[in-house]
Amino acid sequence: MPIEKKRIETMKKITALLAYIAFTASCILYNPKVSENVKITNTKQLVSHLQESTVALAMLRSEKKYSAYCTGVWIRKNVMLTAFHCAEAGGMNAEEMILSQLFGVTIPQENFLNRDLKFSTHKQMQRDKKFSYIKSSNINTGKIVAVSRNRDLALIVTDNIKAPYSVANISDDKLLAGEDLHIMGHTIGLLYSYSQGTIAGTRVEKVVQGDEPVKLVQVSGQVWKGNSGGGAFNSKGELVGICSFLVRGPSHISFFIHRDELNEFIKESEKSLKTKS
């Protein structure tokens, strides 16, 4: 075989090998490990599980930099749960934002279906030297597939994940006043803030934007803006509620959408999840 032809054949083999390596790397990158049914034996494991099952919903603040404005929780592979008002804030276009904020117009909840939301995970943000902002390279995109303004809940589906994460199962234990809770969110913009709380009781009340009363978990603990859409968990790392609203002032009382409402909402949304996931 002539030297030139042999060189061309060698280059073809090298190119094919590099293409295979790139394909394999992309499969690893976009098919991260998803931890399910995590067994918790100590507080360190619990906090780590809460971090890895929690996402930061993000908005663009400056060129190539995002900041967290709300929280979300992985409940299945590629499926996260958050508050409707968080999906609403992140999903509004410029015209709707003007109508809503300046003129108090309520945008129909159906308008937000199939809209994109930006988010990042704990593993991705660990790559950033600072936790005050999120680099655009660590941002993922999900689609809003189900919403309920009355329950203040929304489901987001995505297959564009660039890092491992954990799934939080929804608790089926009885929720009792006095039970300890573990809360993860981005309190006043402080990313992945962990705090402890207590179930103060269960209530049936309207959420801020709701028309009909829903079942709520009243929580005593350090919760503030940035926790919205995030979870309250039991000592097994299971989700018992999604943060919806709070009482301003020194009382430290907040309200989470009760896990019974979460289950009902997810059940009603199964068709949308099967279509999109």
PDB file of N, CA and C in Angstrom, residues 130-206:
ATOM      1  N   LYS A 130     -17.820  30.207  43.355  1.00  0.00           N
ATOM      2  CA  LYS A 130     -18.666  30.988  44.254  1.00  0.00           C
ATOM      3  C   LYS A 130     -20.098  30.492  44.159  1.00  0.00           C
ATOM      4  N   PHE A 131     -20.832  30.596  45.266  1.00  0.00           N
ATOM      5  CA  PHE A 131     -22.223  30.180  45.295  1.00  0.00           C
ATOM      6  C   PHE A 131     -23.172  31.367  45.149  1.00  0.00           C
ATOM      7  N   SER A 132     -22.645  32.534  44.781  1.00  0.00           N
ATOM      8  CA  SER A 132     -23.500  33.711  44.676  1.00  0.00           C
ATOM      9  C   SER A 132     -24.197  33.795  43.330  1.00  0.00           C
ATOM     10  N   TYR A 133     -23.698  33.076  42.343  1.00  0.00           N
ATOM     11  CA  TYR A 133     -24.335  33.052  41.032  1.00  0.00           C
ATOM     12  C   TYR A 133     -24.092  31.694  40.375  1.00  0.00           C
ATOM     13  N   ILE A 134     -24.789  31.446  39.282  1.00  0.00           N
ATOM     14  CA  ILE A 134     -24.679  30.177  38.567  1.00  0.00           C
ATOM     15  C   ILE A 134     -24.203  30.474  37.149  1.00  0.00           C
ATOM     16  N   LYS A 135     -23.164  29.821  36.722  1.00  0.00           N
ATOM     17  CA  LYS A 135     -22.656  30.010  35.371  1.00  0.00           C
ATOM     18  C   LYS A 135     -23.627  29.420  34.345  1.00  0.00           C
ATOM     19  N   SER A 136     -23.682  30.037  33.177  1.00  0.00           N
ATOM     20  CA  SER A 136     -24.572  29.551  32.129  1.00  0.00           C
ATOM     21  C   SER A 136     -24.228  28.128  31.704  1.00  0.00           C
ATOM     22  N   SER A 137     -22.971  27.730  31.863  1.00  0.00           N
ATOM     23  CA  SER A 137     -22.556  26.376  31.492  1.00  0.00           C
ATOM     24  C   SER A 137     -23.154  25.319  32.419  1.00  0.00           C
ATOM     25  N   ASN A 138     -23.653  25.748  33.575  1.00  0.00           N
ATOM     26  CA  ASN A 138     -24.256  24.813  34.540  1.00  0.00           C
ATOM     27  C   ASN A 138     -25.775  24.943  34.605  1.00  0.00           C
ATOM     28  N   ILE A 139     -26.357  25.487  33.541  1.00  0.00           N
ATOM     29  CA  ILE A 139     -27.805  25.671  33.478  1.00  0.00           C
ATOM     30  C   ILE A 139     -28.434  24.609  32.582  1.00  0.00           C
ATOM     31  N   ASN A 140     -29.543  24.046  33.044  1.00  0.00           N
ATOM     32  CA  ASN A 140     -30.336  23.087  32.281  1.00  0.00           C
ATOM     33  C   ASN A 140     -31.685  23.716  31.937  1.00  0.00           C
ATOM     34  N   THR A 141     -32.399  23.087  31.022  1.00  0.00           N
ATOM     35  CA  THR A 141     -33.720  23.572  30.623  1.00  0.00           C
ATOM     36  C   THR A 141     -34.748  22.458  30.789  1.00  0.00           C
ATOM     37  N   GLY A 142     -35.861  22.787  31.434  1.00  0.00           N
ATOM     38  CA  GLY A 142     -36.974  21.852  31.570  1.00  0.00           C
ATOM     39  C   GLY A 142     -38.242  22.464  31.018  1.00  0.00           C
ATOM     40  N   LYS A 143     -39.251  21.627  30.797  1.00  0.00           N
ATOM     41  CA  LYS A 143     -40.542  22.111  30.299  1.00  0.00           C
ATOM     42  C   LYS A 143     -41.624  21.917  31.346  1.00  0.00           C
ATOM     43  N   ILE A 144     -42.469  22.938  31.482  1.00  0.00           N
ATOM     44  CA  ILE A 144     -43.613  22.860  32.387  1.00  0.00           C
ATOM     45  C   ILE A 144     -44.680  21.985  31.719  1.00  0.00           C
ATOM     46  N   VAL A 145     -45.059  20.877  32.364  1.00  0.00           N
ATOM     47  CA  VAL A 145     -46.004  19.949  31.732  1.00  0.00           C
ATOM     48  C   VAL A 145     -47.349  19.871  32.450  1.00  0.00           C
ATOM     49  N   ALA A 146     -47.409  20.341  33.699  1.00  0.00           N
ATOM     50  CA  ALA A 146     -48.667  20.310  34.448  1.00  0.00           C
ATOM     51  C   ALA A 146     -48.654  21.434  35.469  1.00  0.00           C
ATOM     52  N   VAL A 147     -49.802  22.079  35.661  1.00  0.00           N
ATOM     53  CA  VAL A 147     -49.887  23.209  36.588  1.00  0.00           C
ATOM     54  C   VAL A 147     -51.213  23.193  37.339  1.00  0.00           C
ATOM     55  N   SER A 148     -51.183  23.747  38.539  1.00  0.00           N
ATOM     56  CA  SER A 148     -52.397  23.971  39.310  1.00  0.00           C
ATOM     57  C   SER A 148     -52.203  25.231  40.145  1.00  0.00           C
ATOM     58  N   ARG A 149     -52.837  26.303  39.727  1.00  0.00           N
ATOM     59  CA  ARG A 149     -52.775  27.544  40.510  1.00  0.00           C
ATOM     60  C   ARG A 149     -53.444  27.339  41.860  1.00  0.00           C
ATOM     61  N   ASN A 150     -54.545  26.608  41.877  1.00  0.00           N
ATOM     62  CA  ASN A 150     -55.285  26.424  43.127  1.00  0.00           C
ATOM     63  C   ASN A 150     -54.465  25.669  44.170  1.00  0.00           C
ATOM     64  N   ARG A 151     -53.695  24.666  43.719  1.00  0.00           N
ATOM     65  CA  ARG A 151     -52.848  23.908  44.641  1.00  0.00           C
ATOM     66  C   ARG A 151     -51.454  24.513  44.768  1.00  0.00           C
ATOM     67  N   ASP A 152     -51.145  25.495  43.921  1.00  0.00           N
ATOM     68  CA  ASP A 152     -49.813  26.088  43.868  1.00  0.00           C
ATOM     69  C   ASP A 152     -48.751  25.027  43.611  1.00  0.00           C
ATOM     70  N   LEU A 153     -48.969  24.237  42.554  1.00  0.00           N
ATOM     71  CA  LEU A 153     -48.033  23.174  42.195  1.00  0.00           C
ATOM     72  C   LEU A 153     -47.793  23.162  40.694  1.00  0.00           C
ATOM     73  N   ALA A 154     -46.607  22.724  40.317  1.00  0.00           N
ATOM     74  CA  ALA A 154     -46.268  22.564  38.902  1.00  0.00           C
ATOM     75  C   ALA A 154     -45.275  21.419  38.760  1.00  0.00           C
ATOM     76  N   LEU A 155     -45.354  20.735  37.623  1.00  0.00           N
ATOM     77  CA  LEU A 155     -44.421  19.654  37.307  1.00  0.00           C
ATOM     78  C   LEU A 155     -43.563  20.063  36.113  1.00  0.00           C
ATOM     79  N   ILE A 156     -42.267  19.776  36.229  1.00  0.00           N
ATOM     80  CA  ILE A 156     -41.303  20.106  35.185  1.00  0.00           C
ATOM     81  C   ILE A 156     -40.647  18.806  34.721  1.00  0.00           C
ATOM     82  N   VAL A 157     -40.547  18.619  33.412  1.00  0.00           N
ATOM     83  CA  VAL A 157     -39.898  17.435  32.848  1.00  0.00           C
ATOM     84  C   VAL A 157     -38.694  17.874  32.042  1.00  0.00           C
ATOM     85  N   THR A 158     -37.604  17.128  32.146  1.00  0.00           N
ATOM     86  CA  THR A 158     -36.399  17.445  31.383  1.00  0.00           C
ATOM     87  C   THR A 158     -35.578  16.187  31.156  1.00  0.00           C
ATOM     88  N   ASP A 159     -34.888  16.130  30.042  1.00  0.00           N
ATOM     89  CA  ASP A 159     -33.914  15.065  29.818  1.00  0.00           C
ATOM     90  C   ASP A 159     -32.541  15.661  29.544  1.00  0.00           C
ATOM     91  N   ASN A 160     -32.399  16.928  29.907  1.00  0.00           N
ATOM     92  CA  ASN A 160     -31.155  17.663  29.635  1.00  0.00           C
ATOM     93  C   ASN A 160     -30.408  17.923  30.939  1.00  0.00           C
ATOM     94  N   ILE A 161     -30.015  16.834  31.617  1.00  0.00           N
ATOM     95  CA  ILE A 161     -29.327  16.960  32.898  1.00  0.00           C
ATOM     96  C   ILE A 161     -27.848  16.659  32.708  1.00  0.00           C
ATOM     97  N   LYS A 162     -27.005  17.462  33.328  1.00  0.00           N
ATOM     98  CA  LYS A 162     -25.570  17.326  33.115  1.00  0.00           C
ATOM     99  C   LYS A 162     -24.826  16.879  34.374  1.00  0.00           C
ATOM    100  N   ALA A 163     -25.524  16.371  35.365  1.00  0.00           N
ATOM    101  CA  ALA A 163     -24.865  15.957  36.598  1.00  0.00           C
ATOM    102  C   ALA A 163     -25.762  14.971  37.351  1.00  0.00           C
ATOM    103  N   PRO A 164     -25.172  14.148  38.223  1.00  0.00           N
ATOM    104  CA  PRO A 164     -25.970  13.199  39.017  1.00  0.00           C
ATOM    105  C   PRO A 164     -26.912  13.925  39.976  1.00  0.00           C
ATOM    106  N   TYR A 165     -27.987  13.246  40.363  1.00  0.00           N
ATOM    107  CA  TYR A 165     -28.910  13.802  41.348  1.00  0.00           C
ATOM    108  C   TYR A 165     -29.671  12.664  42.026  1.00  0.00           C
ATOM    109  N   SER A 166     -30.408  12.999  43.086  1.00  0.00           N
ATOM    110  CA  SER A 166     -31.191  12.020  43.836  1.00  0.00           C
ATOM    111  C   SER A 166     -32.678  12.315  43.705  1.00  0.00           C
ATOM    112  N   VAL A 167     -33.473  11.287  43.853  1.00  0.00           N
ATOM    113  CA  VAL A 167     -34.933  11.412  43.814  1.00  0.00           C
ATOM    114  C   VAL A 167     -35.478  11.302  45.231  1.00  0.00           C
ATOM    115  N   ALA A 168     -36.390  12.186  45.590  1.00  0.00           N
ATOM    116  CA  ALA A 168     -37.032  12.146  46.908  1.00  0.00           C
ATOM    117  C   ALA A 168     -38.386  11.465  46.793  1.00  0.00           C
ATOM    118  N   ASN A 169     -38.557  10.390  47.521  1.00  0.00           N
ATOM    119  CA  ASN A 169     -39.876   9.740  47.562  1.00  0.00           C
ATOM    120  C   ASN A 169     -40.833  10.582  48.391  1.00  0.00           C
ATOM    121  N   ILE A 170     -42.113  10.489  48.065  1.00  0.00           N
ATOM    122  CA  ILE A 170     -43.131  11.191  48.846  1.00  0.00           C
ATOM    123  C   ILE A 170     -43.547  10.304  50.011  1.00  0.00           C
ATOM    124  N   SER A 171     -43.552  10.867  51.199  1.00  0.00           N
ATOM    125  CA  SER A 171     -43.853  10.104  52.411  1.00  0.00           C
ATOM    126  C   SER A 171     -45.292   9.598  52.405  1.00  0.00           C
ATOM    127  N   ASP A 172     -45.471   8.387  52.951  1.00  0.00           N
ATOM    128  CA  ASP A 172     -46.831   7.895  53.180  1.00  0.00           C
ATOM    129  C   ASP A 172     -47.095   7.694  54.672  1.00  0.00           C
ATOM    130  N   ASP A 173     -46.172   8.206  55.504  1.00  0.00           N
ATOM    131  CA  ASP A 173     -46.369   8.144  56.961  1.00  0.00           C
ATOM    132  C   ASP A 173     -47.387   9.187  57.402  1.00  0.00           C
ATOM    133  N   LYS A 174     -48.035   8.935  58.511  1.00  0.00           N
ATOM    134  CA  LYS A 174     -48.958   9.909  59.073  1.00  0.00           C
ATOM    135  C   LYS A 174     -48.179  11.126  59.550  1.00  0.00           C
ATOM    136  N   LEU A 175     -48.674  12.318  59.219  1.00  0.00           N
ATOM    137  CA  LEU A 175     -47.995  13.546  59.619  1.00  0.00           C
ATOM    138  C   LEU A 175     -48.587  14.053  60.930  1.00  0.00           C
ATOM    139  N   LEU A 176     -47.752  14.163  61.944  1.00  0.00           N
ATOM    140  CA  LEU A 176     -48.215  14.515  63.279  1.00  0.00           C
ATOM    141  C   LEU A 176     -47.589  15.825  63.745  1.00  0.00           C
ATOM    142  N   ALA A 177     -48.366  16.623  64.461  1.00  0.00           N
ATOM    143  CA  ALA A 177     -47.834  17.854  65.067  1.00  0.00           C
ATOM    144  C   ALA A 177     -46.688  17.502  66.002  1.00  0.00           C
ATOM    145  N   GLY A 178     -45.635  18.285  65.938  1.00  0.00           N
ATOM    146  CA  GLY A 178     -44.460  18.031  66.762  1.00  0.00           C
ATOM    147  C   GLY A 178     -43.377  17.246  66.045  1.00  0.00           C
ATOM    148  N   GLU A 179     -43.692  16.713  64.869  1.00  0.00           N
ATOM    149  CA  GLU A 179     -42.694  15.942  64.127  1.00  0.00           C
ATOM    150  C   GLU A 179     -41.621  16.872  63.571  1.00  0.00           C
ATOM    151  N   ASP A 180     -40.366  16.431  63.678  1.00  0.00           N
ATOM    152  CA  ASP A 180     -39.250  17.207  63.145  1.00  0.00           C
ATOM    153  C   ASP A 180     -39.241  17.158  61.618  1.00  0.00           C
ATOM    154  N   LEU A 181     -38.910  18.296  61.031  1.00  0.00           N
ATOM    155  CA  LEU A 181     -38.807  18.388  59.579  1.00  0.00           C
ATOM    156  C   LEU A 181     -37.431  18.923  59.195  1.00  0.00           C
ATOM    157  N   HIS A 182     -37.021  18.605  57.987  1.00  0.00           N
ATOM    158  CA  HIS A 182     -35.745  19.064  57.452  1.00  0.00           C
ATOM    159  C   HIS A 182     -36.040  19.795  56.148  1.00  0.00           C
ATOM    160  N   ILE A 183     -35.573  21.028  56.054  1.00  0.00           N
ATOM    161  CA  ILE A 183     -35.963  21.921  54.960  1.00  0.00           C
ATOM    162  C   ILE A 183     -34.730  22.315  54.153  1.00  0.00           C
ATOM    163  N   MET A 184     -34.870  22.246  52.834  1.00  0.00           N
ATOM    164  CA  MET A 184     -33.775  22.629  51.952  1.00  0.00           C
ATOM    165  C   MET A 184     -34.290  23.609  50.914  1.00  0.00           C
ATOM    166  N   GLY A 185     -33.567  24.706  50.730  1.00  0.00           N
ATOM    167  CA  GLY A 185     -33.972  25.699  49.744  1.00  0.00           C
ATOM    168  C   GLY A 185     -32.930  26.786  49.623  1.00  0.00           C
ATOM    169  N   HIS A 186     -33.285  27.849  48.946  1.00  0.00           N
ATOM    170  CA  HIS A 186     -32.333  28.926  48.674  1.00  0.00           C
ATOM    171  C   HIS A 186     -32.792  30.188  49.408  1.00  0.00           C
ATOM    172  N   THR A 187     -32.838  30.088  50.721  1.00  0.00           N
ATOM    173  CA  THR A 187     -33.370  31.116  51.603  1.00  0.00           C
ATOM    174  C   THR A 187     -32.682  32.466  51.360  1.00  0.00           C
ATOM    175  N   ILE A 188     -33.500  33.491  51.080  1.00  0.00           N
ATOM    176  CA  ILE A 188     -33.042  34.850  50.736  1.00  0.00           C
ATOM    177  C   ILE A 188     -31.863  34.834  49.742  1.00  0.00           C
ATOM    178  N   GLY A 189     -31.901  33.865  48.840  1.00  0.00           N
ATOM    179  CA  GLY A 189     -30.860  33.774  47.822  1.00  0.00           C
ATOM    180  C   GLY A 189     -29.611  33.034  48.243  1.00  0.00           C
ATOM    181  N   LEU A 190     -29.556  32.558  49.487  1.00  0.00           N
ATOM    182  CA  LEU A 190     -28.407  31.785  49.956  1.00  0.00           C
ATOM    183  C   LEU A 190     -28.599  30.338  49.516  1.00  0.00           C
ATOM    184  N   LEU A 191     -27.856  29.940  48.504  1.00  0.00           N
ATOM    185  CA  LEU A 191     -28.076  28.667  47.836  1.00  0.00           C
ATOM    186  C   LEU A 191     -27.883  27.476  48.773  1.00  0.00           C
ATOM    187  N   TYR A 192     -28.804  26.539  48.652  1.00  0.00           N
ATOM    188  CA  TYR A 192     -28.763  25.280  49.398  1.00  0.00           C
ATOM    189  C   TYR A 192     -28.622  25.489  50.901  1.00  0.00           C
ATOM    190  N   SER A 193     -29.538  26.270  51.435  1.00  0.00           N
ATOM    191  CA  SER A 193     -29.583  26.505  52.878  1.00  0.00           C
ATOM    192  C   SER A 193     -30.415  25.402  53.541  1.00  0.00           C
ATOM    193  N   TYR A 194     -29.816  24.758  54.522  1.00  0.00           N
ATOM    194  CA  TYR A 194     -30.503  23.700  55.271  1.00  0.00           C
ATOM    195  C   TYR A 194     -30.993  24.254  56.598  1.00  0.00           C
ATOM    196  N   SER A 195     -32.220  23.916  56.963  1.00  0.00           N
ATOM    197  CA  SER A 195     -32.738  24.322  58.266  1.00  0.00           C
ATOM    198  C   SER A 195     -33.662  23.239  58.800  1.00  0.00           C
ATOM    199  N   GLN A 196     -33.928  23.319  60.077  1.00  0.00           N
ATOM    200  CA  GLN A 196     -34.834  22.370  60.715  1.00  0.00           C
ATOM    201  C   GLN A 196     -36.121  23.073  61.103  1.00  0.00           C
ATOM    202  N   GLY A 197     -37.197  22.331  61.085  1.00  0.00           N
ATOM    203  CA  GLY A 197     -38.498  22.874  61.451  1.00  0.00           C
ATOM    204  C   GLY A 197     -39.325  21.834  62.169  1.00  0.00           C
ATOM    205  N   THR A 198     -40.555  22.193  62.453  1.00  0.00           N
ATOM    206  CA  THR A 198     -41.471  21.306  63.166  1.00  0.00           C
ATOM    207  C   THR A 198     -42.861  21.441  62.568  1.00  0.00           C
ATOM    208  N   ILE A 199     -43.561  20.330  62.464  1.00  0.00           N
ATOM    209  CA  ILE A 199     -44.958  20.392  62.041  1.00  0.00           C
ATOM    210  C   ILE A 199     -45.768  21.021  63.170  1.00  0.00           C
ATOM    211  N   ALA A 200     -46.359  22.176  62.877  1.00  0.00           N
ATOM    212  CA  ALA A 200     -47.196  22.852  63.871  1.00  0.00           C
ATOM    213  C   ALA A 200     -48.636  22.362  63.787  1.00  0.00           C
ATOM    214  N   GLY A 201     -48.997  21.795  62.645  1.00  0.00           N
ATOM    215  CA  GLY A 201     -50.353  21.292  62.460  1.00  0.00           C
ATOM    216  C   GLY A 201     -50.675  21.170  60.985  1.00  0.00           C
ATOM    217  N   THR A 202     -51.832  20.667  60.679  1.00  0.00           N
ATOM    218  CA  THR A 202     -52.314  20.637  59.301  1.00  0.00           C
ATOM    219  C   THR A 202     -53.546  21.536  59.207  1.00  0.00           C
ATOM    220  N   ARG A 203     -53.703  22.210  58.100  1.00  0.00           N
ATOM    221  CA  ARG A 203     -54.796  23.149  57.894  1.00  0.00           C
ATOM    222  C   ARG A 203     -55.427  22.904  56.532  1.00  0.00           C
ATOM    223  N   VAL A 204     -56.656  23.358  56.390  1.00  0.00           N
ATOM    224  CA  VAL A 204     -57.315  23.388  55.090  1.00  0.00           C
ATOM    225  C   VAL A 204     -57.656  24.837  54.813  1.00  0.00           C
ATOM    226  N   GLU A 205     -56.844  25.469  53.962  1.00  0.00           N
ATOM    227  CA  GLU A 205     -56.974  26.896  53.674  1.00  0.00           C
ATOM    228  C   GLU A 205     -56.670  27.150  52.201  1.00  0.00           C
ATOM    229  N   LYS A 206     -57.009  28.330  51.726  1.00  0.00           N
ATOM    230  CA  LYS A 206     -56.641  28.724  50.376  1.00  0.00           C
ATOM    231  C   LYS A 206     -55.167  29.135  50.342  1.00  0.00           C
TER     232      LYS A 206
END
